[in-house]
Amino acid sequence: MTTVGGSEELQSDQHVDLMLNMGPQHPSTHGVFRMLLRVDGEVVLDAEPHIGYLHRGSEKLSEGEQYNQVITLFDRLDYISNFNNEWVYCRAVERLMGLEIPERAEYIRVILGELNRIASHLLFLGTFGLDAGAMTPVMFSFRGRERIQALFEAVSGARMMHNYFHIGGLKEDVPDNFPQLMTKLLSEIWVDVEECDKLLSFNEVFVARTKGVGAIDLETAIDYGWTGPCLRACGLEYDVRRAEPYSLYDRFDFDVPVGKDGDCWDRYFVRVLEMYQSLVIIEQALKDMPPGPVMALGRRLIRPPKGDVYVRAENPRGEIGVYLVSDGTDKPYRVKVRPPSFCSLSALRHLVKGAYIADAVVILGSLDIVLGEVDR
Amino acid sequence: MLGSLKGMFLTLTSAFRRPVTDQYPNKPRQLEDRFMGFPALTWDHNVGEPFCTSCMVCIRQCPTQCMSATMIDNPLQKEGKSHRRKIVDTFEINLNRCILCGICVEVCNFDAIVMSHEHEMSVYQRNDDRVDLIELLEMGKRYQEDTGWIPPSQRKKAEKEETAVEKASA
C-alpha cells in the first residue's frame, strides 16, 4: 500500500491511499481543528487529529493574573458556555478559601448556568443539522439562542464574555425586571426547543445519516475518558450534578436522560432531552429564589490560603475539572483544566476508522467539541 | 415519512410569522441598561473636571494592560474649587486590547470610569483605536447624558439615607 504524493505517475491498476487534509479552516470542523485523513475512495482508513491550532496558553497565563482576573480567561475556554466555566473556577477558589456564598447567588448561578446549557445545546443542534445536511434547523435554533443571549446581556452586560460570576458570589444582583424577563423567555424557549426537536429529531433523512453511525460501546467510551452527553448516550447514567451534587443541584428534581447505542443520533437526542430537563430545573429554581445579598466577600484582593483543590462540574460538554494550587499570594500558582471536549476528541480516530468521509463530518459534529477548550 | 412531513409543516407555518431578524445598520436594537461597551471617563459637572484622579488602580487591575495614565497637581484645588488634590493629566486606552471585562469599573474608587454604550468604533488604522483623555471624556459625557448617570457612591448614599429615614419613620 502506498500513499499518493509528489508527481509520480499512477498506473491504472495501482491501488493507492490518499492523504486528505481536513481543516483547520473547514466549515464542518467547529472552530479550527485539523485532521489528516487517509482515505481509500470514500472510506476513511485512518485519521490523525492535529490539535493546538488555537493554543493560547490559558493555563500559563492564569499564573500571571490575579484570582479575579483569571475569570476572564475561563470565559474564553469553552466560549459557548461561558457561565458554566466561570462557575467552576469560582467554585474552586471558594472551596480553597472555605467560603460559603449567599443562597440567592447560588440560585442565580444555577439559573444562568442551565440557560447557558440550553444555549450551548441549541447551537449544537443547529450546527449538527448543518453537518448532516439539514439547513433549516440552524435558523430555528439560533433564534432561541439569541433570545437567551439577549437575557444574558440584560443581566451581565455582555452576550458572551460576561465576567459576571465573581469569587464569593456575583458581580451585582440581577435587574429588577428579571422575573418578568425569565417568564417571557421561558415560554418562548419551551416553544423554540420543541420546534427544533420536532424539526430534526425524527426526520427520516437525518435519522438515516446519524443512526448507527459512529457507534461506540460503553467500555471504550469510559476508557477514553468520555463524560457528559457523549457518555450518557452510551447508556450510563452518569452526571456530576447527580453523582456529586454541587451548588444546589440536590434540591432540584430532574431526570438524567440516557441513550442506548452510543451512536451519533443518541448523542444528539440526549442533548435534546437535556434541554427539557434544564428548563425544568430553571422553573424550580425561579420559584424558590430567595431575596438577599449576592456577594459574600467585601474586600477585593483575594488571597486564598496555601493548598490545592480539585473541583469538577457538569458543563454542557461533559465534566470539566479545575485543579488549583495556591501558594498564598494573590496569584494562583497553577491552574490545570481538565476539558471535556479534549477527551471526547481523543476517541475520534477510533470512531472514524471505516466510516465514510461524509460520516466523519457527522461524527466530529456529534462530539460537540469547542476548540477553545481543547487547545486552551 | 411522518417525521419529515411534520418538519415541513413547521417550516410552512413559520413562513407566515413576523421575521425575528433586526435589520441592523438601518434599525439598531435598543441597548440594555447594563450593556458593556468600551470604557470611558466620567465628567464631574459640579466642579467642571474629570472624576479621575489617575490613581492607577484600574491600570494595575486590567487583565490586558490596555491603559496608561499620568497625574498632576489639581490647579482647581489651589483655587479652592475642588476637593481633589491630584487630577488626571493624560489617559490612554488601547481599545484593541480591551476585552470589555468591566474590572476597571469595579475597582474604581472615584466613580471615574464607566462601561459606556459605545460599540460602533470602526477606524481606518489600528492606531486610531488608541483613545486619549479628550475622547474618553467625550464618550463618558455622551454616556452620562444618554443614561442620566448618577455616581454609584452617591446613589448608594441616597439609598442608605432613604432606608434610614424609613426606619426612623417606622
Coordinates of C-alpha atoms in Angstrom, one line a residue:
Chain A
M1 CA 0.0 0.0 0.0
T2 CA 1.4 3.3 -1.0
T3 CA 0.4 6.8 -0.4
V4 CA 0.0 9.4 -3.2
G5 CA 2.4 12.3 -3.0
G6 CA 4.7 14.2 -5.4
S7 CA 4.2 14.0 -9.1
E8 CA 4.8 10.3 -9.8
E9 CA 2.5 8.8 -12.5
L10 CA -0.1 6.4 -11.4
Q11 CA -0.7 3.1 -13.1
S12 CA -4.3 2.3 -13.8
D13 CA -4.2 -1.0 -11.8
Q14 CA -2.2 0.5 -8.9
H15 CA -4.0 0.8 -5.6
V16 CA -3.1 3.8 -3.5
D17 CA -4.5 5.6 -0.4
L18 CA -4.9 9.3 -0.5
M19 CA -4.0 11.6 2.4
L20 CA -6.7 14.2 2.8
N21 CA -6.1 17.3 4.8
M22 CA -9.3 18.5 6.5
G23 CA -9.2 21.8 8.3
P24 CA -8.1 24.0 10.1
Q25 CA -10.3 26.3 8.0
H26 CA -13.1 23.9 7.2
P27 CA -16.8 24.8 7.9
S28 CA -17.5 21.4 9.5
T29 CA -14.7 21.4 12.0
H30 CA -16.4 23.7 14.5
G31 CA -13.6 26.1 15.0
V32 CA -10.0 25.5 13.9
F33 CA -9.5 21.8 14.0
R34 CA -7.3 19.9 11.6
M35 CA -7.2 16.2 10.9
L36 CA -5.4 14.2 8.4
L37 CA -7.5 11.5 6.8
R38 CA -6.1 8.5 5.0
V39 CA -8.8 7.6 2.6
D40 CA -9.4 4.8 0.1
G41 CA -12.1 6.2 -2.1
E42 CA -14.9 7.3 0.2
V43 CA -13.8 5.2 3.1
V44 CA -11.6 6.7 5.9
L45 CA -8.9 4.2 6.8
D46 CA -7.2 6.3 9.4
A47 CA -7.5 9.8 10.9
E48 CA -4.8 11.8 12.7
P49 CA -6.1 14.8 14.7
H50 CA -3.8 17.7 15.0
I51 CA -4.7 19.9 17.9
G52 CA -3.1 23.0 19.1
Y53 CA -4.0 25.5 16.4
L54 CA -6.0 27.6 18.9
H55 CA -3.5 27.3 21.7
R56 CA -3.4 30.5 23.7
G57 CA -1.6 29.3 26.8
S58 CA -4.5 30.0 29.1
E59 CA -3.2 27.8 31.9
K60 CA 0.2 29.6 31.9
L61 CA -1.4 33.0 31.5
S62 CA -3.5 32.3 34.6
E63 CA -0.4 32.1 36.7
G64 CA 0.4 35.7 35.9
E65 CA -3.1 37.0 36.6
Q66 CA -4.7 37.8 39.9
Y67 CA -7.5 35.5 41.0
N68 CA -10.3 37.8 39.9
Q69 CA -8.7 38.3 36.5
V70 CA -8.5 34.6 35.8
I71 CA -12.3 34.6 35.4
T72 CA -11.9 36.5 32.1
L73 CA -9.6 33.7 30.8
F74 CA -12.1 31.0 31.8
D75 CA -14.7 32.9 29.8
R76 CA -12.7 32.1 26.8
L77 CA -12.0 28.4 27.3
D78 CA -15.3 27.0 26.3
Y79 CA -16.7 30.1 24.6
I80 CA -20.1 28.6 24.0
S81 CA -20.9 28.1 27.7
N82 CA -19.1 31.0 29.5
F83 CA -21.2 31.0 32.7
N84 CA -20.5 27.3 33.4
N85 CA -16.8 27.9 33.0
E86 CA -16.8 30.9 35.3
W87 CA -18.8 28.9 37.7
V88 CA -16.4 26.0 38.1
Y89 CA -13.4 28.3 38.5
C90 CA -15.2 30.5 41.1
R91 CA -16.2 27.3 43.0
A92 CA -12.6 26.1 43.0
V93 CA -11.4 29.4 44.6
E94 CA -14.3 29.4 47.0
R95 CA -13.6 25.9 48.1
L96 CA -9.9 26.8 48.6
M97 CA -10.9 29.8 50.8
G98 CA -13.7 27.8 52.6
L99 CA -16.2 30.4 51.5
E100 CA -20.0 30.0 51.7
I101 CA -21.7 32.1 49.1
P102 CA -25.2 33.6 49.6
E103 CA -28.2 31.4 48.7
R104 CA -29.6 34.0 46.2
A105 CA -26.3 34.0 44.3
E106 CA -26.4 30.2 44.1
Y107 CA -29.9 30.3 42.7
I108 CA -28.9 32.9 40.1
R109 CA -25.9 30.8 39.2
V110 CA -28.0 27.7 38.7
I111 CA -30.5 29.6 36.5
L112 CA -27.9 31.2 34.3
G113 CA -25.8 28.1 34.1
E114 CA -28.7 26.0 33.0
L115 CA -29.8 28.7 30.5
N116 CA -26.3 28.6 29.1
R117 CA -26.6 24.8 28.8
I118 CA -29.7 25.3 26.7
A119 CA -28.0 28.0 24.6
S120 CA -25.0 25.6 24.0
H121 CA -27.1 22.7 23.1
L122 CA -29.2 24.8 20.7
L123 CA -26.1 25.8 19.0
F124 CA -25.1 22.2 18.8
L125 CA -28.5 21.3 17.4
G126 CA -28.2 23.8 14.6
T127 CA -24.7 23.1 13.6
F128 CA -25.1 19.3 13.9
G129 CA -28.1 19.7 11.5
L130 CA -25.8 21.5 9.1
D131 CA -23.2 18.8 9.4
A132 CA -25.8 16.2 8.5
G133 CA -27.1 18.3 5.6
A134 CA -30.1 20.0 7.2
M135 CA -30.0 23.7 6.6
T136 CA -33.2 24.8 8.3
P137 CA -32.8 23.9 12.0
V138 CA -29.9 26.3 12.4
M139 CA -32.3 29.2 11.7
F140 CA -34.7 28.0 14.4
S141 CA -32.1 27.1 17.0
F142 CA -30.2 30.4 16.6
R143 CA -33.4 32.3 17.2
G144 CA -33.8 30.6 20.5
R145 CA -30.1 31.0 21.4
E146 CA -30.3 34.7 20.5
R147 CA -33.2 35.2 23.0
I148 CA -31.2 33.6 25.7
Q149 CA -28.2 35.8 24.9
A150 CA -30.4 38.9 25.0
L151 CA -31.3 37.9 28.5
F152 CA -27.6 37.4 29.4
E153 CA -26.9 40.9 28.0
A154 CA -29.7 42.4 30.2
V155 CA -28.2 40.6 33.3
S156 CA -24.4 40.8 32.8
G157 CA -24.0 43.4 30.1
A158 CA -22.4 41.1 27.6
R159 CA -23.7 38.5 25.2
M160 CA -20.8 36.1 25.6
M161 CA -17.8 37.1 27.7
H162 CA -19.7 38.0 30.8
N163 CA -17.3 38.2 33.7
Y164 CA -20.4 38.1 35.9
F165 CA -19.7 35.3 38.4
H166 CA -17.2 36.5 40.9
I167 CA -15.4 34.8 43.7
G168 CA -17.8 34.9 46.6
G169 CA -20.9 35.5 44.6
L170 CA -21.9 37.7 41.7
K171 CA -20.8 41.0 40.3
E172 CA -24.2 42.6 41.0
D173 CA -27.7 41.5 41.6
V174 CA -29.9 40.7 38.6
P175 CA -32.0 43.6 37.3
D176 CA -35.4 44.3 38.9
N177 CA -37.4 43.0 36.0
F178 CA -35.5 39.7 36.0
P179 CA -38.6 37.5 37.0
Q180 CA -40.7 39.1 34.2
L181 CA -37.8 38.6 31.7
M182 CA -37.5 35.0 32.7
T183 CA -41.2 34.2 32.5
K184 CA -41.3 35.6 29.0
L185 CA -38.1 33.9 28.0
L186 CA -39.1 30.5 29.4
S187 CA -42.4 30.5 27.5
E188 CA -40.5 31.3 24.3
I189 CA -37.7 28.8 24.9
W190 CA -40.1 25.9 25.5
V191 CA -41.6 26.6 22.1
D192 CA -38.2 27.0 20.5
V193 CA -36.8 23.8 21.9
E194 CA -39.9 21.9 20.9
E195 CA -39.8 23.3 17.4
C196 CA -36.2 22.4 17.0
D197 CA -36.9 18.9 18.3
K198 CA -39.9 18.4 16.0
L199 CA -37.9 19.7 13.0
L200 CA -34.9 17.5 13.2
S201 CA -35.1 14.6 15.7
F202 CA -37.2 12.1 13.8
N203 CA -36.6 13.4 10.3
E204 CA -36.1 10.3 8.2
V205 CA -33.1 11.7 6.3
F206 CA -31.5 12.9 9.4
V207 CA -32.0 9.6 11.2
A208 CA -30.6 7.7 8.2
R209 CA -27.5 9.9 8.4
T210 CA -26.9 9.5 12.1
K211 CA -28.5 6.3 13.3
G212 CA -25.8 3.6 13.7
V213 CA -23.0 6.0 12.6
G214 CA -20.0 6.4 14.9
A215 CA -21.3 4.0 17.5
I216 CA -19.0 3.3 20.5
D217 CA -19.5 0.8 23.3
L218 CA -19.6 1.9 26.9
E219 CA -16.4 0.3 27.9
T220 CA -14.4 2.0 25.2
A221 CA -16.1 5.3 25.9
I222 CA -15.1 5.1 29.6
D223 CA -11.6 4.1 28.6
Y224 CA -11.3 7.3 26.5
G225 CA -12.5 9.3 29.5
W226 CA -15.7 10.4 28.0
T227 CA -18.1 12.3 30.1
G228 CA -21.3 14.3 29.7
P229 CA -23.9 13.8 27.0
C230 CA -21.5 11.7 24.9
L231 CA -21.0 9.1 27.7
R232 CA -24.7 9.2 28.6
A233 CA -25.6 8.4 25.0
C234 CA -23.8 5.1 25.6
G235 CA -26.2 4.1 28.3
L236 CA -24.5 5.1 31.5
E237 CA -26.5 7.4 33.8
Y238 CA -23.5 9.5 35.0
D239 CA -24.0 13.2 35.6
V240 CA -21.8 15.1 38.0
R241 CA -24.9 17.1 39.1
R242 CA -26.3 13.8 40.3
A243 CA -23.2 11.8 41.2
E244 CA -21.6 14.5 43.3
P245 CA -24.3 17.3 43.7
Y246 CA -22.6 20.7 43.8
S247 CA -24.2 24.0 44.4
L248 CA -28.0 23.5 44.8
Y249 CA -28.5 20.5 42.5
D250 CA -29.5 18.2 45.3
R251 CA -32.6 20.4 45.8
F252 CA -34.0 20.0 42.3
D253 CA -36.0 17.2 40.8
F254 CA -34.7 16.3 37.3
D255 CA -34.0 13.3 35.2
V256 CA -30.7 12.4 33.6
P257 CA -31.5 11.3 30.0
V258 CA -29.5 8.3 28.7
G259 CA -29.2 6.8 25.3
K260 CA -28.8 3.2 24.3
D261 CA -26.5 2.6 21.3
G262 CA -23.9 5.3 21.7
D263 CA -24.2 6.4 18.1
C264 CA -24.5 9.9 16.6
W265 CA -28.3 10.0 16.9
D266 CA -28.2 9.0 20.6
R267 CA -25.6 11.7 21.3
Y268 CA -27.8 14.2 19.6
F269 CA -31.0 13.1 21.3
V270 CA -29.6 13.0 24.8
R271 CA -28.8 16.7 24.3
V272 CA -32.3 17.5 23.2
L273 CA -33.7 15.8 26.2
E274 CA -31.3 17.6 28.4
M275 CA -32.6 20.9 27.2
Y276 CA -36.0 20.0 28.5
Q277 CA -34.5 18.9 31.9
S278 CA -32.6 22.2 32.1
L279 CA -35.9 24.1 31.6
V280 CA -37.4 22.0 34.4
I281 CA -34.5 22.9 36.7
I282 CA -34.8 26.6 35.8
E283 CA -38.5 26.6 36.6
Q284 CA -37.9 25.1 40.0
A285 CA -35.1 27.5 40.8
L286 CA -37.1 30.6 39.8
K287 CA -39.9 29.5 42.1
D288 CA -37.6 29.1 45.1
M289 CA -35.3 32.1 44.6
P290 CA -35.0 34.0 47.9
P291 CA -34.1 37.7 48.2
G292 CA -30.9 38.7 49.9
P293 CA -27.3 39.7 49.2
V294 CA -25.4 38.2 46.3
M295 CA -21.8 38.7 47.4
A296 CA -20.1 37.2 50.3
L297 CA -16.8 39.0 50.0
G298 CA -16.3 42.6 51.0
R299 CA -12.7 43.0 50.0
R300 CA -11.3 42.9 46.6
L301 CA -7.9 41.4 47.0
I302 CA -8.2 37.6 47.1
R303 CA -5.5 35.6 48.8
P304 CA -6.6 32.0 49.4
P305 CA -4.5 30.0 51.9
K306 CA -1.8 27.7 50.7
G307 CA -3.1 24.4 49.4
D308 CA -4.6 22.8 46.4
V309 CA -8.1 21.8 45.3
Y310 CA -9.8 19.9 42.5
V311 CA -13.3 20.9 41.6
R312 CA -15.5 19.4 38.9
A313 CA -18.7 20.4 37.4
E314 CA -21.1 19.3 34.7
N315 CA -20.6 21.5 31.7
P316 CA -22.8 21.2 28.6
R317 CA -20.0 19.2 27.0
G318 CA -19.2 17.0 30.0
E319 CA -17.2 17.1 33.1
I320 CA -14.9 20.0 33.5
G321 CA -12.3 19.8 36.2
V322 CA -10.1 22.6 37.7
Y323 CA -7.1 21.8 39.7
L324 CA -5.9 24.9 41.5
V325 CA -2.7 25.3 43.5
S326 CA -2.3 28.3 45.7
D327 CA 0.9 29.4 47.3
G328 CA -0.7 32.0 49.5
T329 CA -0.2 35.0 47.2
D330 CA -2.7 36.9 45.1
K331 CA -2.0 34.9 42.0
P332 CA -2.6 31.2 41.5
Y333 CA 0.5 29.0 41.4
R334 CA -1.0 26.6 39.0
V335 CA -4.3 26.2 37.2
K336 CA -5.0 22.9 35.5
V337 CA -8.1 22.5 33.4
R338 CA -9.5 19.1 32.5
P339 CA -11.6 19.9 29.5
P340 CA -14.4 17.5 28.4
S341 CA -14.0 18.2 24.7
F342 CA -10.4 17.0 24.7
C343 CA -11.4 13.6 26.0
S344 CA -14.3 13.3 23.5
L345 CA -12.0 14.3 20.7
S346 CA -9.4 11.7 21.7
A347 CA -11.7 9.0 20.6
L348 CA -12.2 10.5 17.1
R349 CA -9.6 8.2 15.5
H350 CA -11.4 5.2 16.9
L351 CA -14.7 6.4 15.7
V352 CA -14.0 7.5 12.1
K353 CA -12.0 4.4 11.1
G354 CA -14.0 2.6 8.5
A355 CA -16.6 5.4 8.1
Y356 CA -17.3 7.4 5.0
I357 CA -15.8 10.9 4.7
A358 CA -19.3 12.5 4.9
D359 CA -19.9 10.4 8.1
A360 CA -16.6 11.6 9.6
V361 CA -18.0 15.1 9.5
V362 CA -21.2 13.9 11.3
I363 CA -19.2 12.1 13.9
L364 CA -17.0 15.1 14.6
G365 CA -20.1 17.2 14.9
S366 CA -21.8 14.8 17.2
L367 CA -18.9 15.1 19.7
D368 CA -19.7 18.8 20.0
I369 CA -16.2 20.0 20.6
V370 CA -15.1 23.5 21.3
L371 CA -11.6 24.2 20.2
G372 CA -11.0 26.9 22.7
E373 CA -11.3 24.3 25.4
V374 CA -9.4 21.5 23.6
D375 CA -6.4 23.7 22.8
R376 CA -6.7 26.1 25.8
Chain B
M1 CA -42.3 9.9 6.2
L2 CA -44.1 11.3 9.1
G3 CA -41.1 13.0 10.7
S4 CA -40.2 14.9 7.5
L5 CA -43.8 15.9 6.9
K6 CA -44.0 17.3 10.5
G7 CA -40.9 19.3 9.9
M8 CA -42.1 20.6 6.6
F9 CA -45.4 21.6 8.1
L10 CA -43.5 23.5 10.8
T11 CA -41.4 25.4 8.3
L12 CA -44.6 26.2 6.4
T13 CA -46.2 27.7 9.4
S14 CA -43.1 29.7 10.2
A15 CA -43.3 31.3 6.7
F16 CA -46.4 33.3 7.9
R17 CA -45.0 34.8 11.0
R18 CA -43.1 38.0 11.5
P19 CA -39.4 37.9 10.9
V20 CA -37.2 37.9 14.1
T21 CA -34.2 39.4 12.4
D22 CA -33.2 43.0 13.1
Q23 CA -32.1 45.0 10.1
Y24 CA -29.0 46.1 12.0
P25 CA -27.5 49.3 10.5
N26 CA -30.8 50.7 9.5
K27 CA -32.7 49.8 12.6
P28 CA -30.3 49.3 15.6
R29 CA -31.5 47.3 18.6
Q30 CA -32.4 49.0 21.8
L31 CA -29.4 48.7 24.1
E32 CA -29.8 47.2 27.6
D33 CA -29.1 49.4 30.6
R34 CA -26.2 47.2 31.6
F35 CA -24.7 46.9 28.1
M36 CA -21.0 47.0 28.4
G37 CA -19.4 49.0 25.6
F38 CA -15.9 50.4 25.7
P39 CA -14.7 52.1 28.9
A40 CA -15.0 55.9 29.1
L41 CA -14.2 58.5 31.8
T42 CA -16.9 60.5 33.5
W43 CA -17.1 64.3 34.0
D44 CA -17.9 65.9 37.3
H45 CA -20.4 68.6 36.2
N46 CA -20.5 70.1 39.7
V47 CA -16.8 71.1 39.6
G48 CA -16.1 71.0 35.9
E49 CA -13.3 68.4 35.9
P50 CA -13.0 64.7 35.5
F51 CA -13.7 62.4 38.4
C52 CA -10.5 60.6 37.6
T53 CA -7.5 61.3 39.9
S54 CA -5.3 58.9 38.0
C55 CA -4.8 56.7 41.0
M56 CA -3.7 53.8 38.7
V57 CA -6.0 51.2 40.4
C58 CA -7.7 50.3 37.1
I59 CA -4.4 50.3 35.3
R60 CA -2.9 47.8 37.7
Q61 CA -6.1 45.6 37.7
C62 CA -6.6 45.5 34.0
P63 CA -6.0 41.9 32.8
T64 CA -4.7 43.0 29.4
Q65 CA -2.8 46.2 30.5
C66 CA -4.6 48.3 27.9
M67 CA -4.5 51.6 29.8
S68 CA -1.9 54.1 30.9
A69 CA -2.3 57.4 32.7
T70 CA -0.4 60.2 34.4
M71 CA -1.4 62.7 37.1
I72 CA -0.7 66.3 38.0
D73 CA -1.5 68.6 41.0
N74 CA -5.0 69.9 40.6
P75 CA -5.0 73.6 39.7
L76 CA -8.6 73.9 40.7
Q77 CA -7.8 72.7 44.2
K78 CA -5.4 75.5 44.8
E79 CA -8.2 77.9 43.8
G80 CA -10.4 76.2 46.4
K81 CA -13.0 75.0 43.8
S82 CA -12.2 71.3 44.0
H83 CA -11.5 68.8 46.8
R84 CA -9.3 66.6 44.5
R85 CA -5.6 67.2 45.2
K86 CA -4.5 65.3 42.2
I87 CA -6.1 65.1 38.8
V88 CA -5.7 63.1 35.6
D89 CA -3.3 64.7 33.1
T90 CA -3.2 62.1 30.3
F91 CA -5.1 58.9 30.0
E92 CA -4.9 56.5 27.1
I93 CA -6.9 53.3 26.4
N94 CA -5.9 50.9 23.6
L95 CA -9.4 49.7 22.6
N96 CA -7.9 46.9 20.5
R97 CA -6.5 45.3 23.7
C98 CA -9.6 46.0 25.8
I99 CA -11.6 42.8 26.4
L100 CA -14.6 44.7 27.9
C101 CA -14.5 42.7 31.2
G102 CA -15.6 45.7 33.4
I103 CA -12.9 45.0 36.1
C104 CA -11.7 48.7 35.8
V105 CA -15.2 49.9 36.7
E106 CA -15.5 47.5 39.6
V107 CA -12.2 48.6 41.2
C108 CA -12.5 52.4 40.7
N109 CA -12.8 54.2 44.0
F110 CA -13.9 57.5 42.5
D111 CA -16.7 56.5 40.1
A112 CA -14.4 57.8 37.4
I113 CA -14.7 55.1 34.8
V114 CA -17.8 53.6 33.2
M115 CA -18.5 51.0 30.6
S116 CA -20.1 53.3 28.1
H117 CA -22.6 52.3 25.4
E118 CA -20.1 53.0 22.6
H119 CA -19.6 50.0 20.4
E120 CA -19.6 51.2 16.8
M121 CA -16.0 52.3 16.6
S122 CA -14.6 51.3 13.3
V123 CA -11.4 53.1 12.2
Y124 CA -9.1 53.0 9.2
Q125 CA -5.9 52.5 11.1
R126 CA -5.0 50.3 14.1
N127 CA -3.5 53.2 15.9
D128 CA -6.8 55.1 15.7
D129 CA -8.2 52.8 18.3
R130 CA -6.0 54.3 20.9
V131 CA -8.2 56.9 22.5
D132 CA -6.9 59.7 24.7
L133 CA -8.3 61.7 27.6
I134 CA -10.3 64.1 25.5
E135 CA -12.1 61.4 23.5
L136 CA -12.6 59.3 26.6
L137 CA -14.3 62.2 28.4
E138 CA -16.4 62.9 25.4
M139 CA -17.5 59.2 25.3
G140 CA -18.2 59.5 29.0
K141 CA -20.2 62.7 28.7
R142 CA -22.4 61.1 26.0
Y143 CA -23.0 58.1 28.2
Q144 CA -23.9 60.3 31.2
E145 CA -26.4 62.3 29.1
D146 CA -27.9 59.2 27.5
T147 CA -28.5 57.3 30.6
G148 CA -28.8 60.0 33.3
W149 CA -25.9 58.5 35.1
I150 CA -25.6 59.2 38.8
P151 CA -22.3 58.3 40.5
P152 CA -22.7 54.9 42.2
S153 CA -21.3 56.1 45.5
Q154 CA -23.9 58.9 45.6
R155 CA -26.7 56.5 44.7
K156 CA -25.6 54.2 47.5
K157 CA -25.5 57.1 50.0
A158 CA -29.0 58.2 48.9
E159 CA -30.3 54.7 49.3
K160 CA -28.8 54.4 52.7
E161 CA -30.4 57.7 53.8
E162 CA -33.7 56.6 52.4
T163 CA -33.6 53.3 54.4
A164 CA -32.5 55.3 57.5
V165 CA -35.5 57.7 57.1
E166 CA -37.8 54.7 56.6
K167 CA -36.6 53.1 59.7
A168 CA -36.9 56.3 61.7
S169 CA -40.5 56.8 60.5
A170 CA -41.3 53.2 61.2

